[in-house]
mmCIF file of C-alpha atoms and ligand atoms in Angstrom:
data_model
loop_
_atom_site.group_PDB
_atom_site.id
_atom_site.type_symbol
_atom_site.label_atom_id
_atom_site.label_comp_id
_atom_site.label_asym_id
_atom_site.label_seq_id
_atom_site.Cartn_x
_atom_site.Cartn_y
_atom_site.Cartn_z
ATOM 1 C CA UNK A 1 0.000 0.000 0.000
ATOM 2 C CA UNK A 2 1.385 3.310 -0.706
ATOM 3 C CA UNK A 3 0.793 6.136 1.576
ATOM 4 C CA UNK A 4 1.674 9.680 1.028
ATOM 5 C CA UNK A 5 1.632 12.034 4.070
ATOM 6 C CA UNK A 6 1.558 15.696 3.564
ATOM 7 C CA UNK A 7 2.221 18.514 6.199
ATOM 8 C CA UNK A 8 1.545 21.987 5.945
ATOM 9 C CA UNK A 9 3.222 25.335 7.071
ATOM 10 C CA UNK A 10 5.356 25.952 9.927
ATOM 11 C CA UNK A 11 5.012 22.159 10.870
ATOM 12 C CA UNK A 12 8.522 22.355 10.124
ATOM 13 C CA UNK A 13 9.082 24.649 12.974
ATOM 14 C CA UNK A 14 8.198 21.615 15.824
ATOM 15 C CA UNK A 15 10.529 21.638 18.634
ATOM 16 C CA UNK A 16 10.791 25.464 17.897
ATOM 17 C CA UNK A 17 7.563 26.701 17.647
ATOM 18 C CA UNK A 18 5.196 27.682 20.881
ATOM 19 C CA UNK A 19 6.667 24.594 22.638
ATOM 20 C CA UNK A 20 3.518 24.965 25.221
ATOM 21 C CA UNK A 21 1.257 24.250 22.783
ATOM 22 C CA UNK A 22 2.969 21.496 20.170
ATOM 23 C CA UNK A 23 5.590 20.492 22.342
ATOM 24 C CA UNK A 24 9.324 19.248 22.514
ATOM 25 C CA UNK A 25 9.641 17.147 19.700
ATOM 26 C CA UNK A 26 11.029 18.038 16.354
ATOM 27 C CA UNK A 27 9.675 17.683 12.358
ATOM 28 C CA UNK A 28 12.262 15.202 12.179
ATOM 29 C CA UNK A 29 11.532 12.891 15.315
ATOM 30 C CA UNK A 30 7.839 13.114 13.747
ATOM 31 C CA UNK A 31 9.540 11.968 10.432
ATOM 32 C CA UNK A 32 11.327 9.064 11.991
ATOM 33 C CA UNK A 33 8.084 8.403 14.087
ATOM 34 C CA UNK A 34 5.933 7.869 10.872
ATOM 35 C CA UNK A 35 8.988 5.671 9.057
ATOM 36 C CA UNK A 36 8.926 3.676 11.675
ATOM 37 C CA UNK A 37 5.114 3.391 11.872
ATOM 38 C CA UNK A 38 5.421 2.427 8.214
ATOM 39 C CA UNK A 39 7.764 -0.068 8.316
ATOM 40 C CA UNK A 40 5.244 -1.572 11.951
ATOM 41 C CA UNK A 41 2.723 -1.752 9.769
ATOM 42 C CA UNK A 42 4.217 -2.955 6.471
ATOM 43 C CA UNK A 43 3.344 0.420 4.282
ATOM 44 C CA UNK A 44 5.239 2.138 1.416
ATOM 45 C CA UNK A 45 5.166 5.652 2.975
ATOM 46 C CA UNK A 46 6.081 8.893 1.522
ATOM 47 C CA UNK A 47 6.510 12.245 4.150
ATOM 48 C CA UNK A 48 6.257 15.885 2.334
ATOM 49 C CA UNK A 49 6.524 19.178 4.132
ATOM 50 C CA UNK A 50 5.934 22.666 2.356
ATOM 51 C CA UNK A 51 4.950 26.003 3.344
ATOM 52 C CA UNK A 52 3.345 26.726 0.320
ATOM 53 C CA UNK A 53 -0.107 26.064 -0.683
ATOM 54 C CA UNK A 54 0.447 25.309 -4.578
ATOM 55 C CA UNK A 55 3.291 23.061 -3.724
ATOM 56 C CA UNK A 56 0.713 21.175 -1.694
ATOM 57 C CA UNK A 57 -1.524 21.391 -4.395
ATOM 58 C CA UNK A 58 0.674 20.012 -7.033
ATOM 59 C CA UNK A 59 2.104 17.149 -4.479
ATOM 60 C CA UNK A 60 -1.999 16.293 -4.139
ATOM 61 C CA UNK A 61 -2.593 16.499 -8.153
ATOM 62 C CA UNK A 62 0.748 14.145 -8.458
ATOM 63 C CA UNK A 63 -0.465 11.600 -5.777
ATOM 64 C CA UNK A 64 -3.483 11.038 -8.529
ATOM 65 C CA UNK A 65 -1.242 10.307 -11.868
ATOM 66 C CA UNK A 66 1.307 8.083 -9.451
ATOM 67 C CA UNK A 67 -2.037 6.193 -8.138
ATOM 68 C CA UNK A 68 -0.974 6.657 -4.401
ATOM 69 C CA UNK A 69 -3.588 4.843 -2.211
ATOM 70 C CA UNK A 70 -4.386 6.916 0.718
ATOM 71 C CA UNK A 71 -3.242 10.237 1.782
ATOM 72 C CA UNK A 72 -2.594 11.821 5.313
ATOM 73 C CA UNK A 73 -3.144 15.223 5.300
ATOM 74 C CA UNK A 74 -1.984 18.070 8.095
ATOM 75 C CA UNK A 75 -2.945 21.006 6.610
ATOM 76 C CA UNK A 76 -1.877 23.281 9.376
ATOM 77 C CA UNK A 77 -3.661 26.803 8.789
ATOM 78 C CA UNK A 78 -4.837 26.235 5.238
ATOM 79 C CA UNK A 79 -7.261 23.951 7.099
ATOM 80 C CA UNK A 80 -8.959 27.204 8.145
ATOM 81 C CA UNK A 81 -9.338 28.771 5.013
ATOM 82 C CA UNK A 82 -7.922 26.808 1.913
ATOM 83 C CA UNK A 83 -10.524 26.270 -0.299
ATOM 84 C CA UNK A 84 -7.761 25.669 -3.336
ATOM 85 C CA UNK A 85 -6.956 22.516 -0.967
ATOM 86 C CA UNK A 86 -10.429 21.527 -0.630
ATOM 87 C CA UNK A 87 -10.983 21.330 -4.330
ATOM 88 C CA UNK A 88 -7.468 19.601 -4.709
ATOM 89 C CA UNK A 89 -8.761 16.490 -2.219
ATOM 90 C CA UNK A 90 -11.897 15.827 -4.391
ATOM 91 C CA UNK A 91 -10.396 16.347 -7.378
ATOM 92 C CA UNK A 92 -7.819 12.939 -6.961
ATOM 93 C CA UNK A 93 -10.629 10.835 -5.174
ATOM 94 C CA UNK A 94 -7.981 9.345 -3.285
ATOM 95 C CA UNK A 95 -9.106 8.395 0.567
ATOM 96 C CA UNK A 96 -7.637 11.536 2.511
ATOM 97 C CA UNK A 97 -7.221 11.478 6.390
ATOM 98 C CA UNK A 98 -7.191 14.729 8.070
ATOM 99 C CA UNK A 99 -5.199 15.140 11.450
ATOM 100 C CA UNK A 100 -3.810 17.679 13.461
ATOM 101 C CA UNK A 101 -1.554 17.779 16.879
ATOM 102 C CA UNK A 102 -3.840 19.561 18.527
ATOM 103 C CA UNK A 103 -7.548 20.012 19.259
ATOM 104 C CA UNK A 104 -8.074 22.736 17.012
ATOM 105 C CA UNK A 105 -11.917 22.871 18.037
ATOM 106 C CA UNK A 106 -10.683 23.839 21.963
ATOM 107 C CA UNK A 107 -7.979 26.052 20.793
ATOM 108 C CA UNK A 108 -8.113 29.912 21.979
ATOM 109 C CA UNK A 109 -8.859 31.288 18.782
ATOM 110 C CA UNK A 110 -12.045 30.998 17.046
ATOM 111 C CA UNK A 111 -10.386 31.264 13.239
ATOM 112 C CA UNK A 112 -9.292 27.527 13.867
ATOM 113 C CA UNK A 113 -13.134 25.947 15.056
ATOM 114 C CA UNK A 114 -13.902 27.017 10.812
ATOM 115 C CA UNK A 115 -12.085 23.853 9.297
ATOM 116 C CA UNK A 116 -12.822 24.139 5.471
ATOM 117 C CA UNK A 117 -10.561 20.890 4.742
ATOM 118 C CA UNK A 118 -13.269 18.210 6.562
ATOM 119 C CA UNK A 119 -15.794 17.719 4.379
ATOM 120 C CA UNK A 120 -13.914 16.508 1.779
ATOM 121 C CA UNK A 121 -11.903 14.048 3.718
ATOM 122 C CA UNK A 122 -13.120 10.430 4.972
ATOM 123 C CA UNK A 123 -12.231 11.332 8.870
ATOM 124 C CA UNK A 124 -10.560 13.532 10.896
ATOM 125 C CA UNK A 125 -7.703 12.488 13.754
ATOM 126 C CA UNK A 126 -6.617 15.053 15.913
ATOM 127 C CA UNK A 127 -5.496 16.502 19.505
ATOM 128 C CA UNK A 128 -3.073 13.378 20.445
ATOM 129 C CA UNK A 129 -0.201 15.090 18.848
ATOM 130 C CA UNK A 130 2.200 12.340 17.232
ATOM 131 C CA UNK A 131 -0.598 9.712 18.290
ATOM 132 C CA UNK A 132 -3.233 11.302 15.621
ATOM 133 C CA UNK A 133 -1.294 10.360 12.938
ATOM 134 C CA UNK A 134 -0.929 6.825 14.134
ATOM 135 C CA UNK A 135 -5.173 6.616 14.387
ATOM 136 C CA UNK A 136 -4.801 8.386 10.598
ATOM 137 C CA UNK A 137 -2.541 5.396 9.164
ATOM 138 C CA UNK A 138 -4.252 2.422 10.979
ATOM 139 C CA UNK A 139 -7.663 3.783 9.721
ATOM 140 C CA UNK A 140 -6.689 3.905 6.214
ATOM 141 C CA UNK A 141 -4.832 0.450 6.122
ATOM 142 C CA UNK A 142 -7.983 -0.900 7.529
ATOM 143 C CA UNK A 143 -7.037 -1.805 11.747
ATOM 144 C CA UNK A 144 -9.494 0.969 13.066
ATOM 145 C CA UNK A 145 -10.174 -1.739 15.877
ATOM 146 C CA UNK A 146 -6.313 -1.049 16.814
ATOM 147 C CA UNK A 147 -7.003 2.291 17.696
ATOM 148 C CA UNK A 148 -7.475 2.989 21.305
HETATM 149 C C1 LIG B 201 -2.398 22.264 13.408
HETATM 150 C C2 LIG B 201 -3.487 23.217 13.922
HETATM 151 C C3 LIG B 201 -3.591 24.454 13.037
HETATM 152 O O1 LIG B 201 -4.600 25.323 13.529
HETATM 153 C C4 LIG B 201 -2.272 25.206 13.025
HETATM 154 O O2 LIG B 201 -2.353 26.295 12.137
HETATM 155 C C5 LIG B 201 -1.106 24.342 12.743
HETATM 156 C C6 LIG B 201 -1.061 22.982 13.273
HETATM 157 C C7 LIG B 201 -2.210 21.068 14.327
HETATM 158 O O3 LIG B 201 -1.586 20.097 13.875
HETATM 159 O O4 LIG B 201 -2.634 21.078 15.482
HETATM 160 O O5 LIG B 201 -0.125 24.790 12.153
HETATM 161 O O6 LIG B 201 -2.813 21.778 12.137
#
């Protein structure tokens, strides 16, 4: 099964970034989190980071002509307002996962309870930091009853 992952802005920034809220850990200990994940659960998996909304476009647009089977998508603040991603997610048909770190619905600011990126995704992990995207890959392979 091949599995693309795709995170959006400033997710490069863990370990960095208001450490309060996302914690310690780095992009790359979340990289070497979801290898090893893949390689748990027997998955060809694919990790892209970009700060840039056509980027993520043209990564979604290329998952559909290289028949990728299911997608993971984090798509940080565009989640809140990209509707260019929206339309990119039912354009490929491709099963798309939606997770985030945190609970973006109990957040302190309103701007991220509007999540524009849901409805056109199958489900939505989030608020168990690393631990959402585990949910996000056992779902799409199929072991829901795995997740706790
Ligand atoms: C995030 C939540 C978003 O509101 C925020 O803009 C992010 C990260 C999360 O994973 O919790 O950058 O998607």
């Amino acid at each position: 099964m091949n599995i693309l992952i795709i995170n959006g802005p400033n997710l490069n920034m863990l370990g960095i970034r208001e450490k309060e809220i996302y914690g310690n850990n780095t992009y790359n200990d979340l990289v070497h989190y979801l290898k090893s994940l893949a390689k748990m659960y027997n998955v060809n998996l694919e990790v892209f980071q970009s700060n840039s909304e056509a980027e993520i476009i043209n990564k979604l647009h290329e998952a559909y002509f290289n028949k990728v089977d299911g997608i993971i998508i984090n798509p940080a603040a565009f989640t809140h307002y990209s509707y260019a991603i929206y339309d990119a997610i039912k354009a490929i048909n491709i099963k798309t996962i939606e997770v985030h770190l945190t609970n973006i619905y109990e957040r302190e600011e309103d701007f991220r309870k509007t999540n524009v990126i849901k409805a056109a995704c199958s489900k939505s992990f989030y608020g168990k930091g690393f631990i959402s995207y585990k949910e996000a890959l056992l779902y799409l392979i199929g072991e829901e009853n795995e997740i706790s």
